[in-house]
CSV table of C-alpha atoms in Angstrom, one decimal:
chain,number,residue,atom,x,y,z
W,221,MET,CA,43.5,-38.4,-16.5
W,222,LYS,CA,42.3,-40.2,-13.5
W,223,LEU,CA,42.6,-37.0,-11.4
W,224,THR,CA,40.9,-34.9,-14.0
W,225,THR,CA,38.0,-37.5,-14.1
W,226,ARG,CA,37.8,-37.4,-10.2
W,227,LEU,CA,37.6,-33.5,-10.2
W,228,LEU,CA,34.9,-33.5,-13.0
W,229,THR,CA,33.0,-36.3,-11.0
W,230,ALA,CA,33.2,-34.1,-7.8
W,231,VAL,CA,32.0,-31.0,-9.7
W,232,TRP,CA,29.1,-32.9,-11.0
W,233,LEU,CA,28.2,-34.3,-7.5
W,234,VAL,CA,28.2,-30.9,-6.0
W,235,GLY,CA,26.1,-29.4,-8.8
W,236,ALA,CA,23.7,-32.4,-8.4
W,237,ILE,CA,23.4,-31.9,-4.8
W,238,THR,CA,22.9,-28.2,-5.2
W,239,LEU,CA,20.3,-28.8,-7.7
W,240,ALA,CA,18.4,-31.4,-5.6
W,241,SER,CA,18.6,-28.9,-2.6
W,242,ALA,CA,17.1,-26.2,-4.8
W,243,GLN,CA,14.3,-28.5,-5.9
W,244,SER,CA,13.3,-29.3,-2.3
W,245,PHE,CA,13.7,-25.8,-1.1
W,246,PRO,CA,12.5,-24.6,1.3
W,247,THR,CA,11.8,-27.1,4.0
W,248,ARG,CA,11.4,-24.7,6.7
W,249,ALA,CA,10.5,-21.1,7.3
W,250,VAL,CA,12.5,-18.3,5.4
W,251,LYS,CA,13.1,-14.9,7.1
W,252,VAL,CA,12.9,-11.7,5.3
W,253,ILE,CA,14.8,-8.9,6.9
W,254,MET,CA,13.0,-5.6,6.3
W,255,PRO,CA,15.4,-2.9,7.1
W,256,TYR,CA,12.6,-0.2,7.9
W,257,PRO,CA,9.7,0.1,10.3
W,258,PRO,CA,6.6,-1.8,9.9
W,259,GLY,CA,3.5,-0.1,8.3
W,260,GLN,CA,5.6,1.6,5.4
W,261,GLY,CA,4.7,1.1,1.7
W,262,ALA,CA,7.6,-1.2,1.2
W,263,ASP,CA,7.0,-3.3,4.3
W,264,ILE,CA,3.2,-3.7,3.2
W,265,LEU,CA,4.4,-4.7,-0.2
W,266,LEU,CA,6.7,-7.4,0.9
W,267,ARG,CA,4.3,-8.8,3.3
W,268,ILE,CA,1.8,-9.2,0.4
W,269,ILE,CA,4.3,-11.0,-1.5
W,270,CYS,CA,5.6,-13.2,1.4
W,271,GLU,CA,1.9,-14.2,2.0
W,272,ARG,CA,1.5,-15.5,-1.6
W,273,LEU,CA,5.0,-17.1,-1.3
W,274,SER,CA,4.1,-18.9,1.7
W,275,THR,CA,1.2,-20.4,-0.1
W,276,GLN,CA,3.1,-21.4,-3.1
W,277,LEU,CA,6.1,-22.8,-1.5
W,278,GLY,CA,4.3,-24.4,1.5
W,279,GLN,CA,6.6,-22.8,4.1
W,280,PRO,CA,6.2,-19.4,6.1
W,281,PHE,CA,8.1,-16.5,4.7
W,282,VAL,CA,8.4,-14.2,7.8
W,283,ILE,CA,9.1,-10.6,7.8
W,284,ASP,CA,11.6,-9.3,10.4
W,285,ASN,CA,11.7,-5.7,10.9
W,286,LYS,CA,15.3,-4.5,11.7
W,287,ALA,CA,15.1,-0.8,11.2
W,288,GLY,CA,17.7,2.0,12.0
W,289,ALA,CA,20.3,4.2,10.4
W,290,SER,CA,18.5,4.9,7.1
W,291,GLY,CA,18.1,1.0,6.5
W,292,THR,CA,21.7,0.3,6.8
W,293,ILE,CA,21.5,-1.7,10.2
W,294,GLY,CA,19.2,-4.5,8.9
W,295,THR,CA,20.9,-4.6,5.4
W,296,TYR,CA,24.2,-5.3,7.2
W,297,LEU,CA,22.7,-7.8,9.4
W,298,ALA,CA,21.8,-9.9,6.3
W,299,THR,CA,25.5,-10.2,5.6
W,300,SER,CA,26.3,-12.3,8.7
W,301,GLN,CA,23.6,-14.9,8.0
W,302,PRO,CA,24.1,-18.3,6.5
W,303,ALA,CA,24.1,-18.2,2.5
W,304,ASP,CA,21.5,-21.0,2.2
W,305,GLY,CA,18.4,-19.0,1.0
W,306,TYR,CA,16.7,-19.3,4.3
W,307,THR,CA,17.6,-15.5,5.1
W,308,LEU,CA,16.7,-12.7,2.6
W,309,VAL,CA,16.7,-9.0,3.0
W,310,MET,CA,15.0,-6.2,1.2
W,311,GLY,CA,17.6,-4.0,-0.7
W,312,SER,CA,16.3,-0.4,-1.2
W,313,SER,CA,17.8,2.5,-3.2
W,314,GLY,CA,18.6,4.5,-0.1
W,315,ALA,CA,20.6,1.7,1.7
W,316,MET,CA,22.1,0.1,-1.4
W,317,SER,CA,22.9,3.0,-3.8
W,318,ILE,CA,22.8,6.3,-1.8
W,319,SER,CA,24.2,5.4,1.9
W,320,PRO,CA,27.4,3.9,0.8
W,321,THR,CA,28.6,7.3,-0.7
W,322,LEU,CA,26.6,9.6,1.7
W,323,GLN,CA,27.2,7.8,5.0
W,324,PRO,CA,30.5,5.9,4.4
W,325,GLU,CA,31.3,5.8,8.1
W,326,ILE,CA,28.0,3.7,9.0
W,327,VAL,CA,27.8,1.5,5.9
W,328,LYS,CA,29.7,-1.8,6.9
W,329,TYR,CA,28.8,-3.6,3.7
W,330,ASP,CA,29.7,-3.7,0.1
W,331,THR,CA,26.7,-3.8,-2.2
W,332,LEU,CA,28.1,-5.5,-5.1
W,333,LYS,CA,30.1,-8.1,-3.1
W,334,ASP,CA,28.2,-9.0,-0.1
W,335,PHE,CA,24.9,-9.9,-1.6
W,336,GLU,CA,23.4,-12.4,-4.2
W,337,PRO,CA,20.7,-10.6,-6.1
W,338,VAL,CA,17.4,-12.7,-5.8
W,339,SER,CA,14.8,-10.6,-7.4
W,340,GLY,CA,13.7,-7.0,-8.6
W,341,ILE,CA,10.5,-6.1,-6.8
W,342,ALA,CA,9.1,-2.7,-7.7
W,343,THR,CA,10.1,0.8,-8.5
W,344,VAL,CA,8.4,4.1,-7.4
W,345,ALA,CA,8.7,7.3,-9.1
W,346,GLN,CA,8.4,10.7,-7.7
W,347,VAL,CA,6.8,13.8,-9.0
W,348,PHE,CA,7.7,17.6,-8.9
W,349,VAL,CA,4.9,19.6,-7.7
W,350,VAL,CA,4.1,23.3,-6.8
W,351,PRO,CA,1.3,24.7,-4.9
W,352,ALA,CA,-1.8,25.1,-6.9
W,353,SER,CA,-1.5,29.1,-6.4
W,354,SER,CA,1.9,29.1,-7.7
W,355,PRO,CA,2.4,31.0,-11.1
W,356,ILE,CA,4.7,28.2,-12.1
W,357,LYS,CA,3.0,26.1,-14.5
W,358,THR,CA,5.5,23.8,-16.1
W,359,LEU,CA,8.9,22.7,-15.5
W,360,ASN,CA,10.4,25.1,-17.9
W,361,ASP,CA,8.6,27.9,-15.8
W,362,LEU,CA,10.5,26.6,-12.8
W,363,ILE,CA,13.8,26.4,-14.7
W,364,LYS,CA,13.4,30.1,-16.1
W,365,THR,CA,12.4,31.3,-12.4
W,366,ALA,CA,15.6,29.7,-11.1
W,367,ARG,CA,17.9,31.2,-13.8
W,368,GLN,CA,16.3,34.6,-13.2
W,369,SER,CA,16.8,34.2,-9.3
W,370,PRO,CA,19.9,32.0,-8.8
W,371,GLY,CA,19.9,30.2,-5.4
W,372,GLN,CA,16.5,31.9,-4.4
W,373,VAL,CA,14.1,29.3,-5.7
W,374,THR,CA,13.5,26.9,-2.6
W,375,PHE,CA,12.6,23.0,-2.6
W,376,ALA,CA,11.5,21.0,0.4
W,377,SER,CA,12.6,17.6,1.2
W,378,SER,CA,12.0,15.0,4.1
W,379,GLY,CA,15.7,15.5,5.1
W,380,LYS,CA,19.1,16.1,4.0
W,381,GLY,CA,20.1,13.1,1.9
W,382,SER,CA,16.7,11.7,1.4
W,383,THR,CA,15.7,10.7,-2.3
W,384,GLN,CA,13.4,13.8,-2.4
W,385,HIS,CA,16.6,15.9,-1.8
W,386,LEU,CA,18.7,14.0,-4.2
W,387,PHE,CA,16.2,13.7,-7.1
W,388,ALA,CA,15.9,17.6,-7.0
W,389,GLU,CA,19.8,18.0,-6.8
W,390,TYR,CA,20.1,15.9,-9.9
W,391,PHE,CA,17.6,17.9,-11.7
W,392,ALA,CA,19.3,21.2,-10.7
W,393,GLY,CA,22.7,19.8,-11.8
W,394,MET,CA,21.3,18.7,-15.3
W,395,ALA,CA,19.3,21.9,-15.7
W,396,GLY,CA,22.5,24.0,-14.8
W,397,ILE,CA,20.5,25.9,-12.1
W,398,SER,CA,21.1,26.7,-8.4
W,399,LEU,CA,18.4,26.0,-6.0
W,400,GLN,CA,18.0,26.3,-2.2
W,401,HIS,CA,17.2,23.2,-0.3
W,402,ILE,CA,15.0,23.5,2.7
W,403,PRO,CA,15.0,20.1,4.6
W,404,TYR,CA,12.3,19.2,6.9
W,405,LYS,CA,11.9,16.5,9.7
W,406,GLY,CA,9.7,14.2,7.5
W,407,ALA,CA,7.5,14.3,4.5
W,408,ALA,CA,4.6,15.7,6.2
W,409,PRO,CA,6.0,18.8,7.5
W,410,ALA,CA,7.7,19.3,4.1
W,411,LEU,CA,4.3,19.1,2.4
W,412,THR,CA,2.9,21.5,5.0
W,413,GLY,CA,5.6,24.1,4.0
W,414,LEU,CA,4.8,23.6,0.4
W,415,LEU,CA,1.1,24.1,0.8
W,416,GLY,CA,1.7,27.2,3.1
W,417,GLY,CA,3.6,28.8,0.4
W,418,GLN,CA,6.8,28.8,2.1
W,419,ILE,CA,8.5,26.5,-0.4
W,420,ALA,CA,8.5,27.0,-4.2
W,421,PHE,CA,8.5,23.1,-5.2
W,422,MET,CA,9.2,19.7,-4.0
W,423,SER,CA,9.9,16.3,-5.3
W,424,GLU,CA,7.7,13.6,-3.7
W,425,THR,CA,6.8,10.0,-4.4
W,426,ILE,CA,3.6,9.6,-6.4
W,427,PRO,CA,1.9,7.4,-3.8
W,428,ALA,CA,2.5,10.1,-1.2
W,429,ILE,CA,1.4,13.1,-3.0
W,430,MET,CA,-1.5,11.6,-5.3
W,431,SER,CA,-4.3,12.6,-2.9
W,432,GLN,CA,-3.1,16.2,-3.0
W,433,ILE,CA,-2.8,16.2,-6.8
W,434,LYS,CA,-6.4,14.8,-7.1
W,435,ALA,CA,-7.8,17.3,-4.7
W,436,GLY,CA,-6.2,20.0,-6.7
W,437,THR,CA,-4.0,21.7,-3.8
W,438,VAL,CA,-0.8,21.0,-5.7
W,439,ARG,CA,0.1,21.1,-9.5
W,440,ALA,CA,2.1,18.1,-10.9
W,441,LEU,CA,4.8,19.5,-13.3
W,442,ALA,CA,6.9,16.4,-14.3
W,443,VAL,CA,7.6,12.8,-13.2
W,444,THR,CA,11.1,11.6,-12.5
W,445,SER,CA,10.9,8.2,-14.4
W,446,SER,CA,12.2,7.6,-17.7
W,447,LYS,CA,8.5,7.1,-19.0
W,448,ARG,CA,5.3,8.5,-17.9
W,449,SER,CA,3.6,7.1,-15.0
W,450,PRO,CA,0.6,5.0,-15.4
W,451,PHE,CA,-0.7,6.9,-12.3
W,452,LEU,CA,-0.2,10.2,-13.9
W,453,PRO,CA,-0.4,9.7,-17.6
W,454,ASP,CA,-1.0,13.2,-18.5
W,455,VAL,CA,2.2,14.5,-16.6
W,456,PRO,CA,5.3,14.5,-18.7
W,457,THR,CA,8.8,13.0,-17.6
W,458,LEU,CA,11.5,15.5,-17.0
W,459,ALA,CA,13.2,14.3,-20.0
W,460,GLU,CA,10.1,15.1,-22.2
W,461,SER,CA,10.2,18.7,-20.4
W,462,GLY,CA,13.8,19.2,-21.6
W,463,ILE,CA,16.1,17.6,-19.1
W,464,ALA,CA,17.4,14.9,-21.6
W,465,GLY,CA,18.5,11.7,-19.9
W,466,TYR,CA,16.9,12.5,-16.6
W,467,SER,CA,15.8,9.3,-15.0
W,468,ALA,CA,15.3,8.6,-11.2
W,469,GLU,CA,13.1,6.1,-9.3
W,470,GLY,CA,13.2,4.6,-5.9
W,471,TRP,CA,13.4,0.7,-5.9
W,472,ILE,CA,13.0,-2.4,-3.9
W,473,THR,CA,14.7,-5.7,-4.5
W,474,LEU,CA,15.2,-9.0,-2.6
W,475,LEU,CA,18.7,-10.0,-1.9
W,476,ALA,CA,20.5,-13.1,-0.1
W,477,PRO,CA,23.9,-13.2,1.6
W,478,ALA,CA,26.8,-13.7,-1.0
W,479,GLY,CA,27.4,-17.3,-1.7
W,480,THR,CA,23.8,-18.3,-1.6
W,481,PRO,CA,23.5,-21.0,-4.3
W,482,ALA,CA,22.4,-19.5,-7.9
W,483,ALA,CA,20.0,-22.4,-8.1
W,484,ILE,CA,18.2,-21.3,-4.9
W,485,ALA,CA,18.1,-17.7,-5.9
W,486,ASP,CA,16.8,-18.6,-9.5
W,487,LYS,CA,14.0,-20.7,-7.8
W,488,LEU,CA,13.1,-17.8,-5.4
W,489,ASP,CA,13.0,-15.2,-8.4
W,490,ALA,CA,10.7,-17.4,-10.4
W,491,GLU,CA,8.3,-17.9,-7.5
W,492,ILE,CA,8.4,-14.0,-6.7
W,493,HIS,CA,7.5,-13.3,-10.2
W,494,LYS,CA,4.8,-16.0,-10.1
W,495,ALA,CA,3.5,-14.3,-7.0
W,496,MET,CA,3.4,-10.8,-8.5
W,497,ALA,CA,1.8,-12.0,-11.5
W,498,ASP,CA,-1.2,-13.2,-9.6
W,499,PRO,CA,-4.2,-10.7,-10.4
W,500,GLU,CA,-5.0,-10.2,-6.6
W,501,VAL,CA,-1.5,-9.3,-5.8
W,502,ARG,CA,-1.0,-7.2,-8.8
W,503,LYS,CA,-4.0,-5.2,-7.8
W,504,LYS,CA,-2.6,-4.5,-4.5
W,505,ILE,CA,0.8,-3.4,-5.8
W,506,VAL,CA,-1.1,-1.0,-7.8
W,507,GLU,CA,-3.1,0.3,-5.1
W,508,LEU,CA,0.2,1.0,-3.1
W,509,GLY,CA,1.4,2.9,-6.2
W,510,TYR,CA,4.3,0.8,-7.1
W,511,VAL,CA,5.4,-0.6,-10.7
W,512,GLU,CA,6.8,-4.0,-11.0
W,513,MET,CA,10.5,-4.0,-11.6
W,514,THR,CA,11.8,-5.1,-14.8
W,515,THR,CA,15.4,-5.6,-14.3
W,516,ALA,CA,16.5,-9.3,-14.7
W,517,ARG,CA,18.1,-11.2,-11.9
W,518,GLY,CA,21.4,-11.6,-13.9
W,519,LYS,CA,21.4,-7.8,-14.6
W,520,MET,CA,21.0,-6.6,-11.2
W,521,ARG,CA,24.7,-6.0,-10.2
W,522,ASP,CA,25.2,-4.0,-13.3
W,523,PHE,CA,22.0,-2.1,-12.3
W,524,PHE,CA,23.3,-1.5,-8.6
W,525,SER,CA,26.7,-0.3,-10.1
W,526,ALA,CA,25.2,2.3,-12.2
W,527,GLU,CA,23.0,3.4,-9.4
W,528,ILE,CA,25.8,3.7,-7.0
W,529,GLU,CA,27.8,5.9,-9.6
W,530,LYS,CA,24.8,8.2,-10.5
W,531,TRP,CA,24.2,9.0,-6.9
W,532,LYS,CA,28.0,9.4,-6.0
W,533,LYS,CA,28.2,12.0,-8.9
W,534,VAL,CA,25.1,13.9,-7.6
W,535,ILE,CA,26.2,13.8,-4.0
W,536,THR,CA,29.8,15.1,-4.8
W,537,ALA,CA,28.7,17.7,-7.1
W,538,ALA,CA,26.0,19.0,-4.8
W,539,LYS,CA,28.5,18.8,-1.9
W,540,ILE,CA,25.8,16.9,0.1
W,541,THR,CA,26.8,15.8,3.7
W,542,ILE,CA,24.9,14.4,6.6
W,543,ASP,CA,25.2,15.9,9.9
W,544,GLN,CA,26.0,13.4,12.5
């Protein structure tokens, strides 16, 4: 009985200390590892949020860019940091759910075991587009054309294994069609190929292609998200266009090393959502073309698991490999 009482007391003391630590957190600067180069949309977005967090919590939230190997270098670096809440890392759809299957030889972390989810930040949908001069007017037209000429309809991407590549392969698999992938060295050359008529269509993030849609140089066929995009409300989803169940988006989350106290992660999550609710911050998020992520912190591991499984199936079915 006495032993049980002592154990309960010890557990209570640890919990009380952890809670007290969370309440006073942070007492010094918090480092946020950004596993991609500065200047990209995700980098800009996190800097906006970190600036607001610094104001709310009275301590600097400092972005530390550690780019390389499709985001996996910076992501892995976070796993060796102290699990005290003072090191966070941006978790992206590419590094967290695609690379583990696509590039297992360079991924040295386990998405589900090596991180404590902190907060969902934002999602970004893609849109299937064709040149304005294309006879293809709808997604159904694209499917019909592909069925009439198996393996002849081309699509561009910014590179093998990119989300643009995988989103289109996901579509091809669900539609039961065969397409020809033409990888380019970046999104800009891919768009040039599309506009020049060398490519039939491509999938691109809405922020990246919006100016071309507005200018009328490309025609939007369908968006990849499960719901219509607030940025393209008149463009149907792929699901609405006949590909039932299709849903694919890029996403941004914040993570901490595994073992980070839940109380600290909870506090950070609450503060992040408070920051993103600020009208000025929300306006900037919209201007960047992002939509706030709605997945709750407690559901994020389930979300990661589902994403990993989805892209594993696509990569395996399409026999996608990356040349090293």
